[in-house]
PDB file of C-alpha atoms in Angstrom:
ATOM      1  CA  UNK G  11      12.886   3.664   8.793  1.00 58.00           C
ATOM      2  CA  UNK G  12       9.538   3.693  10.574  1.00 66.00           C
ATOM      3  CA  UNK G  13       9.578   1.419  13.615  1.00 92.00           C
ATOM      4  CA  UNK G  14       7.154  -1.276  12.515  1.00 96.00           C
ATOM      5  CA  UNK G  15       7.646  -4.941  13.332  1.00 96.00           C
ATOM      6  CA  UNK G  16       5.447  -7.714  12.033  1.00 98.00           C
ATOM      7  CA  UNK G  17       5.405 -11.223  13.461  1.00 97.00           C
ATOM      8  CA  UNK G  18       5.588 -13.922  12.398  1.00 97.00           C
ATOM      9  CA  UNK G  19       7.249 -13.077   9.080  1.00 97.00           C
ATOM     10  CA  UNK G  20       6.381 -16.486   7.662  1.00 97.00           C
ATOM     11  CA  UNK G  21       3.760 -18.989   8.673  1.00 97.00           C
ATOM     12  CA  UNK G  22       2.353 -22.189   7.219  1.00 97.00           C
ATOM     13  CA  UNK G  23      -0.859 -23.483   8.706  1.00 97.00           C
ATOM     14  CA  UNK G  24      -3.668 -25.908   8.040  1.00 97.00           C
ATOM     15  CA  UNK G  25      -7.178 -25.022   6.885  1.00 97.00           C
ATOM     16  CA  UNK G  26      -9.481 -24.430   9.824  1.00 97.00           C
ATOM     17  CA  UNK G  27      -6.830 -23.410  12.350  1.00 96.00           C
ATOM     18  CA  UNK G  28      -6.776 -19.975  13.986  1.00 96.00           C
ATOM     19  CA  UNK G  29      -3.958 -17.602  13.112  1.00 97.00           C
ATOM     20  CA  UNK G  30      -2.932 -14.304  14.679  1.00 98.00           C
ATOM     21  CA  UNK G  31      -0.565 -11.827  13.065  1.00 98.00           C
ATOM     22  CA  UNK G  32       0.943  -9.083  15.169  1.00 98.00           C
ATOM     23  CA  UNK G  33       1.989  -5.589  14.238  1.00 98.00           C
ATOM     24  CA  UNK G  34       4.049  -3.563  16.695  1.00 98.00           C
ATOM     25  CA  UNK G  35       5.011   0.089  16.207  1.00 97.00           C
ATOM     26  CA  UNK G  36       7.332   2.373  18.135  1.00 96.00           C
ATOM     27  CA  UNK G  37       6.207   5.623  16.466  1.00 91.00           C
ATOM     28  CA  UNK G  38       3.162   6.261  18.673  1.00 91.00           C
ATOM     29  CA  UNK G  39       1.086   6.784  15.531  1.00 91.00           C
ATOM     30  CA  UNK G  40      -2.650   6.863  15.983  1.00 90.00           C
ATOM     31  CA  UNK G  41      -3.697   4.994  12.847  1.00 92.00           C
ATOM     32  CA  UNK G  42      -2.804   1.396  12.030  1.00 95.00           C
ATOM     33  CA  UNK G  43      -3.876  -0.702   9.049  1.00 96.00           C
ATOM     34  CA  UNK G  44      -3.809  -4.256   7.792  1.00 97.00           C
ATOM     35  CA  UNK G  45      -3.536  -4.844   4.038  1.00 97.00           C
ATOM     36  CA  UNK G  46      -3.184  -8.013   2.042  1.00 97.00           C
ATOM     37  CA  UNK G  47      -1.289  -8.259  -1.236  1.00 96.00           C
ATOM     38  CA  UNK G  48      -2.326 -10.722  -3.895  1.00 94.00           C
ATOM     39  CA  UNK G  49      -1.334 -11.057  -7.562  1.00 89.00           C
ATOM     40  CA  UNK G  50      -3.752  -9.182  -9.787  1.00 87.00           C
ATOM     41  CA  UNK G  51      -5.256  -7.275  -6.852  1.00 90.00           C
ATOM     42  CA  UNK G  52      -2.538  -5.027  -5.541  1.00 91.00           C
ATOM     43  CA  UNK G  53      -2.939  -4.207  -1.858  1.00 95.00           C
ATOM     44  CA  UNK G  54      -6.395  -4.315  -0.325  1.00 96.00           C
ATOM     45  CA  UNK G  55      -7.422  -2.924   3.048  1.00 95.00           C
ATOM     46  CA  UNK G  56      -8.676  -5.513   5.533  1.00 97.00           C
ATOM     47  CA  UNK G  57      -9.217  -3.499   8.724  1.00 97.00           C
ATOM     48  CA  UNK G  58      -7.869  -0.341  10.232  1.00 94.00           C
ATOM     49  CA  UNK G  59      -7.717   1.263  13.660  1.00 94.00           C
ATOM     50  CA  UNK G  60      -8.009   4.939  14.560  1.00 90.00           C
ATOM     51  CA  UNK G  61      -7.191   4.514  18.231  1.00 90.00           C
ATOM     52  CA  UNK G  62      -7.103   2.067  21.108  1.00 92.00           C
ATOM     53  CA  UNK G  63     -10.179  -0.157  20.889  1.00 92.00           C
ATOM     54  CA  UNK G  64     -11.384   1.800  17.822  1.00 93.00           C
ATOM     55  CA  UNK G  65     -11.405  -0.255  14.639  1.00 95.00           C
ATOM     56  CA  UNK G  66     -13.305  -0.368  11.381  1.00 94.00           C
ATOM     57  CA  UNK G  67     -13.646  -2.613   8.359  1.00 95.00           C
ATOM     58  CA  UNK G  68     -11.903  -2.253   5.048  1.00 93.00           C
ATOM     59  CA  UNK G  69     -12.909  -3.639   1.674  1.00 91.00           C
ATOM     60  CA  UNK G  70     -11.975  -7.299   2.342  1.00 95.00           C
ATOM     61  CA  UNK G  71     -12.793  -7.794   6.024  1.00 96.00           C
ATOM     62  CA  UNK G  72     -14.796 -11.041   5.836  1.00 96.00           C
ATOM     63  CA  UNK G  73     -13.057 -13.841   7.739  1.00 96.00           C
ATOM     64  CA  UNK G  74     -10.818 -11.451   9.679  1.00 97.00           C
ATOM     65  CA  UNK G  75     -11.030  -9.748  13.043  1.00 97.00           C
ATOM     66  CA  UNK G  76      -8.715  -7.235  14.685  1.00 97.00           C
ATOM     67  CA  UNK G  77      -7.945  -5.910  18.105  1.00 97.00           C
ATOM     68  CA  UNK G  78      -6.018  -2.968  19.446  1.00 97.00           C
ATOM     69  CA  UNK G  79      -5.621  -2.890  23.206  1.00 96.00           C
ATOM     70  CA  UNK G  80      -2.511  -0.696  23.164  1.00 95.00           C
ATOM     71  CA  UNK G  81      -1.408   2.116  20.899  1.00 94.00           C
ATOM     72  CA  UNK G  82       1.608   0.152  19.751  1.00 96.00           C
ATOM     73  CA  UNK G  83      -0.012  -3.197  18.918  1.00 97.00           C
ATOM     74  CA  UNK G  84      -2.549  -4.142  16.251  1.00 98.00           C
ATOM     75  CA  UNK G  85      -3.495  -7.807  15.934  1.00 98.00           C
ATOM     76  CA  UNK G  86      -5.080  -9.474  12.919  1.00 98.00           C
ATOM     77  CA  UNK G  87      -6.857 -12.775  13.584  1.00 98.00           C
ATOM     78  CA  UNK G  88      -8.104 -15.381  11.170  1.00 97.00           C
ATOM     79  CA  UNK G  89     -10.526 -17.370  13.301  1.00 92.00           C
ATOM     80  CA  UNK G  90     -10.545 -20.344  10.930  1.00 96.00           C
ATOM     81  CA  UNK G  91      -8.019 -20.013   8.147  1.00 97.00           C
ATOM     82  CA  UNK G  92      -8.980 -20.895   4.569  1.00 97.00           C
ATOM     83  CA  UNK G  93      -6.824 -21.394   1.488  1.00 97.00           C
ATOM     84  CA  UNK G  94      -8.183 -18.128   0.048  1.00 97.00           C
ATOM     85  CA  UNK G  95      -6.436 -16.333   2.904  1.00 98.00           C
ATOM     86  CA  UNK G  96      -3.037 -17.430   1.656  1.00 98.00           C
ATOM     87  CA  UNK G  97      -1.427 -14.054   1.047  1.00 97.00           C
ATOM     88  CA  UNK G  98       1.188 -11.572   2.121  1.00 97.00           C
ATOM     89  CA  UNK G  99      -0.104  -9.344   4.888  1.00 98.00           C
ATOM     90  CA  UNK G 100       1.233  -5.849   5.463  1.00 98.00           C
ATOM     91  CA  UNK G 101       0.742  -3.652   8.470  1.00 97.00           C
ATOM     92  CA  UNK G 102       0.924   0.105   7.984  1.00 96.00           C
ATOM     93  CA  UNK G 103       0.837   3.150  10.258  1.00 94.00           C
ATOM     94  CA  UNK G 104      -0.054   6.818   9.904  1.00 89.00           C
ATOM     95  CA  UNK G 105      -0.089   9.815  12.257  1.00 78.00           C
ATOM     96  CA  UNK G 106      -3.812  10.209  11.588  1.00 67.00           C
ATOM     97  CA  UNK G 107      -6.447  12.722  10.550  1.00 61.00           C
ATOM     98  CA  UNK G 108      -5.128  16.039   9.396  1.00 60.00           C
ATOM     99  CA  UNK G 109      -2.076  14.309   8.052  1.00 59.00           C
ATOM    100  CA  UNK G 110      -2.206  14.006   4.308  1.00 64.00           C
ATOM    101  CA  UNK G 111       0.601  11.807   3.388  1.00 65.00           C
ATOM    102  CA  UNK G 112       1.971   8.404   3.042  1.00 81.00           C
ATOM    103  CA  UNK G 113       1.476   5.303   5.083  1.00 89.00           C
ATOM    104  CA  UNK G 114       4.549   3.580   6.452  1.00 92.00           C
ATOM    105  CA  UNK G 115       4.555  -0.159   5.872  1.00 95.00           C
ATOM    106  CA  UNK G 116       6.070  -3.083   7.699  1.00 96.00           C
ATOM    107  CA  UNK G 117       8.027  -5.781   5.917  1.00 96.00           C
ATOM    108  CA  UNK G 118       5.097  -8.163   5.571  1.00 97.00           C
ATOM    109  CA  UNK G 119       3.983 -11.544   6.881  1.00 98.00           C
ATOM    110  CA  UNK G 120       3.686 -14.354   4.374  1.00 97.00           C
ATOM    111  CA  UNK G 121       0.891 -16.755   5.306  1.00 98.00           C
ATOM    112  CA  UNK G 122       0.297 -20.075   3.573  1.00 97.00           C
ATOM    113  CA  UNK G 123      -2.881 -22.002   4.366  1.00 97.00           C
ATOM    114  CA  UNK G 124      -2.735 -25.635   3.237  1.00 96.00           C
TER     115      UNK G 124
ATOM    116  CA  UNK Z  19     -14.841  -2.938  -8.998  1.00 73.00           C
ATOM    117  CA  UNK Z  20     -11.275  -1.736  -9.380  1.00 83.00           C
ATOM    118  CA  UNK Z  21     -11.325   1.974  -8.583  1.00 93.00           C
ATOM    119  CA  UNK Z  22      -7.622   2.401  -9.299  1.00 96.00           C
ATOM    120  CA  UNK Z  23      -6.215   0.677 -12.370  1.00 95.00           C
ATOM    121  CA  UNK Z  24      -2.737   0.095 -13.650  1.00 96.00           C
ATOM    122  CA  UNK Z  25      -3.239  -1.500 -17.014  1.00 92.00           C
ATOM    123  CA  UNK Z  26       0.394  -2.351 -17.712  1.00 95.00           C
ATOM    124  CA  UNK Z  27       1.548  -5.271 -15.550  1.00 95.00           C
ATOM    125  CA  UNK Z  28       5.135  -4.824 -16.662  1.00 97.00           C
ATOM    126  CA  UNK Z  29       7.466  -2.382 -18.356  1.00 97.00           C
ATOM    127  CA  UNK Z  30      11.053  -2.749 -19.543  1.00 98.00           C
ATOM    128  CA  UNK Z  31      13.228   0.327 -20.085  1.00 98.00           C
ATOM    129  CA  UNK Z  32      16.891   0.820 -20.866  1.00 98.00           C
ATOM    130  CA  UNK Z  33      19.111   2.505 -18.324  1.00 97.00           C
ATOM    131  CA  UNK Z  34      19.233   6.249 -18.874  1.00 97.00           C
ATOM    132  CA  UNK Z  35      15.904   6.400 -20.686  1.00 98.00           C
ATOM    133  CA  UNK Z  36      12.595   7.653 -19.374  1.00 98.00           C
ATOM    134  CA  UNK Z  37      10.186   5.306 -17.608  1.00 98.00           C
ATOM    135  CA  UNK Z  38       6.509   6.239 -17.739  1.00 98.00           C
ATOM    136  CA  UNK Z  39       4.085   4.397 -15.503  1.00 98.00           C
ATOM    137  CA  UNK Z  40       0.378   5.041 -15.868  1.00 98.00           C
ATOM    138  CA  UNK Z  41      -2.589   4.888 -13.552  1.00 98.00           C
ATOM    139  CA  UNK Z  42      -6.305   5.526 -14.040  1.00 98.00           C
ATOM    140  CA  UNK Z  43      -8.997   5.995 -11.438  1.00 97.00           C
ATOM    141  CA  UNK Z  44     -12.765   5.983 -11.515  1.00 96.00           C
ATOM    142  CA  UNK Z  45     -13.772   7.514  -8.174  1.00 94.00           C
ATOM    143  CA  UNK Z  46     -14.110  11.280  -8.639  1.00 95.00           C
ATOM    144  CA  UNK Z  47     -13.968  11.745  -4.850  1.00 94.00           C
ATOM    145  CA  UNK Z  48     -10.264  10.859  -4.762  1.00 94.00           C
ATOM    146  CA  UNK Z  49      -8.255  14.017  -4.134  1.00 92.00           C
ATOM    147  CA  UNK Z  50      -4.823  12.762  -3.154  1.00 93.00           C
ATOM    148  CA  UNK Z  51      -2.646  10.356  -5.078  1.00 95.00           C
ATOM    149  CA  UNK Z  52       0.533   8.525  -4.194  1.00 95.00           C
ATOM    150  CA  UNK Z  53       3.095   6.254  -5.765  1.00 97.00           C
ATOM    151  CA  UNK Z  54       4.774   3.471  -3.843  1.00 97.00           C
ATOM    152  CA  UNK Z  55       7.752   1.371  -4.781  1.00 97.00           C
ATOM    153  CA  UNK Z  56       8.142  -2.224  -3.665  1.00 96.00           C
ATOM    154  CA  UNK Z  57      11.133  -4.507  -3.756  1.00 96.00           C
ATOM    155  CA  UNK Z  58      10.727  -8.285  -3.295  1.00 93.00           C
ATOM    156  CA  UNK Z  59      10.330  -9.407   0.316  1.00 91.00           C
ATOM    157  CA  UNK Z  60      10.011  -5.809   1.529  1.00 94.00           C
ATOM    158  CA  UNK Z  61       7.113  -3.561   2.367  1.00 95.00           C
ATOM    159  CA  UNK Z  62       6.035  -0.799  -0.010  1.00 96.00           C
ATOM    160  CA  UNK Z  63       7.836   2.511   0.434  1.00 94.00           C
ATOM    161  CA  UNK Z  64       6.472   5.915  -0.398  1.00 93.00           C
ATOM    162  CA  UNK Z  65       7.883   7.569  -3.487  1.00 95.00           C
ATOM    163  CA  UNK Z  66       5.946  10.707  -4.384  1.00 95.00           C
ATOM    164  CA  UNK Z  67       2.462  12.165  -4.061  1.00 93.00           C
ATOM    165  CA  UNK Z  68       0.244  14.812  -5.583  1.00 95.00           C
ATOM    166  CA  UNK Z  69      -2.817  16.688  -4.441  1.00 93.00           C
ATOM    167  CA  UNK Z  70      -5.735  17.238  -6.796  1.00 94.00           C
ATOM    168  CA  UNK Z  71      -5.139  20.988  -6.636  1.00 94.00           C
ATOM    169  CA  UNK Z  72      -1.910  20.471  -8.580  1.00 95.00           C
ATOM    170  CA  UNK Z  73      -1.191  18.937 -11.944  1.00 96.00           C
ATOM    171  CA  UNK Z  74       2.487  18.209 -11.424  1.00 97.00           C
ATOM    172  CA  UNK Z  75       4.835  17.373  -8.583  1.00 97.00           C
ATOM    173  CA  UNK Z  76       8.545  16.786  -8.955  1.00 97.00           C
ATOM    174  CA  UNK Z  77      11.109  15.224  -6.673  1.00 96.00           C
ATOM    175  CA  UNK Z  78      14.514  14.677  -8.173  1.00 97.00           C
ATOM    176  CA  UNK Z  79      14.280  12.102 -10.943  1.00 98.00           C
ATOM    177  CA  UNK Z  80      10.602  11.453 -10.203  1.00 98.00           C
ATOM    178  CA  UNK Z  81       7.697  13.508 -11.505  1.00 98.00           C
ATOM    179  CA  UNK Z  82       4.016  12.762 -11.131  1.00 98.00           C
ATOM    180  CA  UNK Z  83       1.465  14.296 -13.474  1.00 98.00           C
ATOM    181  CA  UNK Z  84      -2.246  14.463 -12.746  1.00 98.00           C
ATOM    182  CA  UNK Z  85      -4.968  14.957 -15.355  1.00 97.00           C
ATOM    183  CA  UNK Z  86      -8.174  15.291 -13.362  1.00 96.00           C
ATOM    184  CA  UNK Z  87     -10.485  15.558 -16.352  1.00 96.00           C
ATOM    185  CA  UNK Z  88      -9.163  12.250 -17.674  1.00 97.00           C
ATOM    186  CA  UNK Z  89      -8.858  10.727 -14.196  1.00 97.00           C
ATOM    187  CA  UNK Z  90      -5.330   9.764 -15.078  1.00 98.00           C
ATOM    188  CA  UNK Z  91      -1.954  10.092 -13.455  1.00 97.00           C
ATOM    189  CA  UNK Z  92       1.480   9.103 -14.533  1.00 98.00           C
ATOM    190  CA  UNK Z  93       4.893   8.691 -12.943  1.00 98.00           C
ATOM    191  CA  UNK Z  94       7.940   9.696 -14.939  1.00 98.00           C
ATOM    192  CA  UNK Z  95      11.403   8.506 -13.942  1.00 98.00           C
ATOM    193  CA  UNK Z  96      14.259  10.284 -15.687  1.00 98.00           C
ATOM    194  CA  UNK Z  97      16.871   8.956 -16.105  1.00 98.00           C
ATOM    195  CA  UNK Z  98      15.981   5.384 -15.230  1.00 98.00           C
ATOM    196  CA  UNK Z  99      18.548   3.449 -13.204  1.00 97.00           C
ATOM    197  CA  UNK Z 100      18.914  -0.301 -12.534  1.00 96.00           C
ATOM    198  CA  UNK Z 101      18.029   0.311  -8.870  1.00 96.00           C
ATOM    199  CA  UNK Z 102      14.633   1.547 -10.013  1.00 98.00           C
ATOM    200  CA  UNK Z 103      13.687  -2.015 -10.946  1.00 98.00           C
ATOM    201  CA  UNK Z 104      10.749  -2.788  -8.660  1.00 98.00           C
ATOM    202  CA  UNK Z 105       6.979  -2.998  -8.583  1.00 97.00           C
ATOM    203  CA  UNK Z 106       5.277   0.393  -8.557  1.00 98.00           C
ATOM    204  CA  UNK Z 107       1.848   0.859  -7.032  1.00 97.00           C
ATOM    205  CA  UNK Z 108      -0.403   3.805  -7.636  1.00 97.00           C
ATOM    206  CA  UNK Z 109      -2.727   4.676  -4.727  1.00 95.00           C
ATOM    207  CA  UNK Z 110      -5.531   7.142  -4.129  1.00 94.00           C
ATOM    208  CA  UNK Z 111      -7.439   8.453  -1.160  1.00 91.00           C
ATOM    209  CA  UNK Z 112      -9.995  11.010  -0.084  1.00 89.00           C
ATOM    210  CA  UNK Z 113      -8.527  13.577   2.278  1.00 83.00           C
ATOM    211  CA  UNK Z 114      -9.890  13.211   5.787  1.00 75.00           C
ATOM    212  CA  UNK Z 115     -10.799   9.551   5.501  1.00 74.00           C
ATOM    213  CA  UNK Z 116      -8.149   8.199   7.833  1.00 69.00           C
ATOM    214  CA  UNK Z 117      -5.571   7.845   5.044  1.00 75.00           C
ATOM    215  CA  UNK Z 118      -7.298   4.732   3.730  1.00 85.00           C
ATOM    216  CA  UNK Z 119      -5.517   4.103   0.490  1.00 91.00           C
ATOM    217  CA  UNK Z 120      -6.975   2.335  -2.534  1.00 93.00           C
ATOM    218  CA  UNK Z 121      -4.207   0.707  -4.527  1.00 95.00           C
ATOM    219  CA  UNK Z 122      -3.799  -0.267  -8.136  1.00 96.00           C
ATOM    220  CA  UNK Z 123      -2.568  -3.711  -9.119  1.00 95.00           C
ATOM    221  CA  UNK Z 124       1.005  -2.604  -9.696  1.00 96.00           C
ATOM    222  CA  UNK Z 125       3.444  -2.334 -12.601  1.00 97.00           C
ATOM    223  CA  UNK Z 126       6.712  -4.231 -12.561  1.00 97.00           C
ATOM    224  CA  UNK Z 127       9.481  -2.024 -13.937  1.00 98.00           C
ATOM    225  CA  UNK Z 128      12.689  -3.575 -15.172  1.00 98.00           C
ATOM    226  CA  UNK Z 129      15.536  -1.258 -16.042  1.00 98.00           C
ATOM    227  CA  UNK Z 130      18.043  -2.996 -18.268  1.00 96.00           C
ATOM    228  CA  UNK Z 131      21.699  -2.147 -18.824  1.00 91.00           C
TER     229      UNK Z 131
END
């Protein structure tokens, strides 16, 4: 199994509070991604990173920010959580450009915003 | 705008029979396609992929077919086993775009005894 750890695995929070989800990898892969999974939508890309301090937006980036200060860690922050951000969040990793293949996913973080 | 579509939310198949999961896409730039399998409370895991230069790729019980003119791909599982019961996601990407995958909405496969 790819060495990907997401924390916390479950979180319940109130509307308007900040939330940070962490993804930690031990594979030294260059690319890291945050996806959210919602019924009827599949998995949608929020943000991704192609290196330390290099990030870019995905298709559903509004309301989210990310940071990557080390190769192994990719943080997803909801500055002010809303009920529409209740979802299951998955981190994924990939060796990077020139690699045509699958992403390796973490086990997910279930976030409930009340 | 859903660029990758899985129009069947669920599918039930008897053990030993063939399971056929379908996927359609609209973006003609996609040139690499993947299938993922997901069990409850776990992350998706890669199953099989196909490049647009091929029309078929086989791996054991799993075969993916690609029809570029119809913008359609399908996953065949033969024979189906109870352990195949899961949600299957089709995904597509453009080679060289940082492996950003666009996923379909998923098909829940139930293999019955």
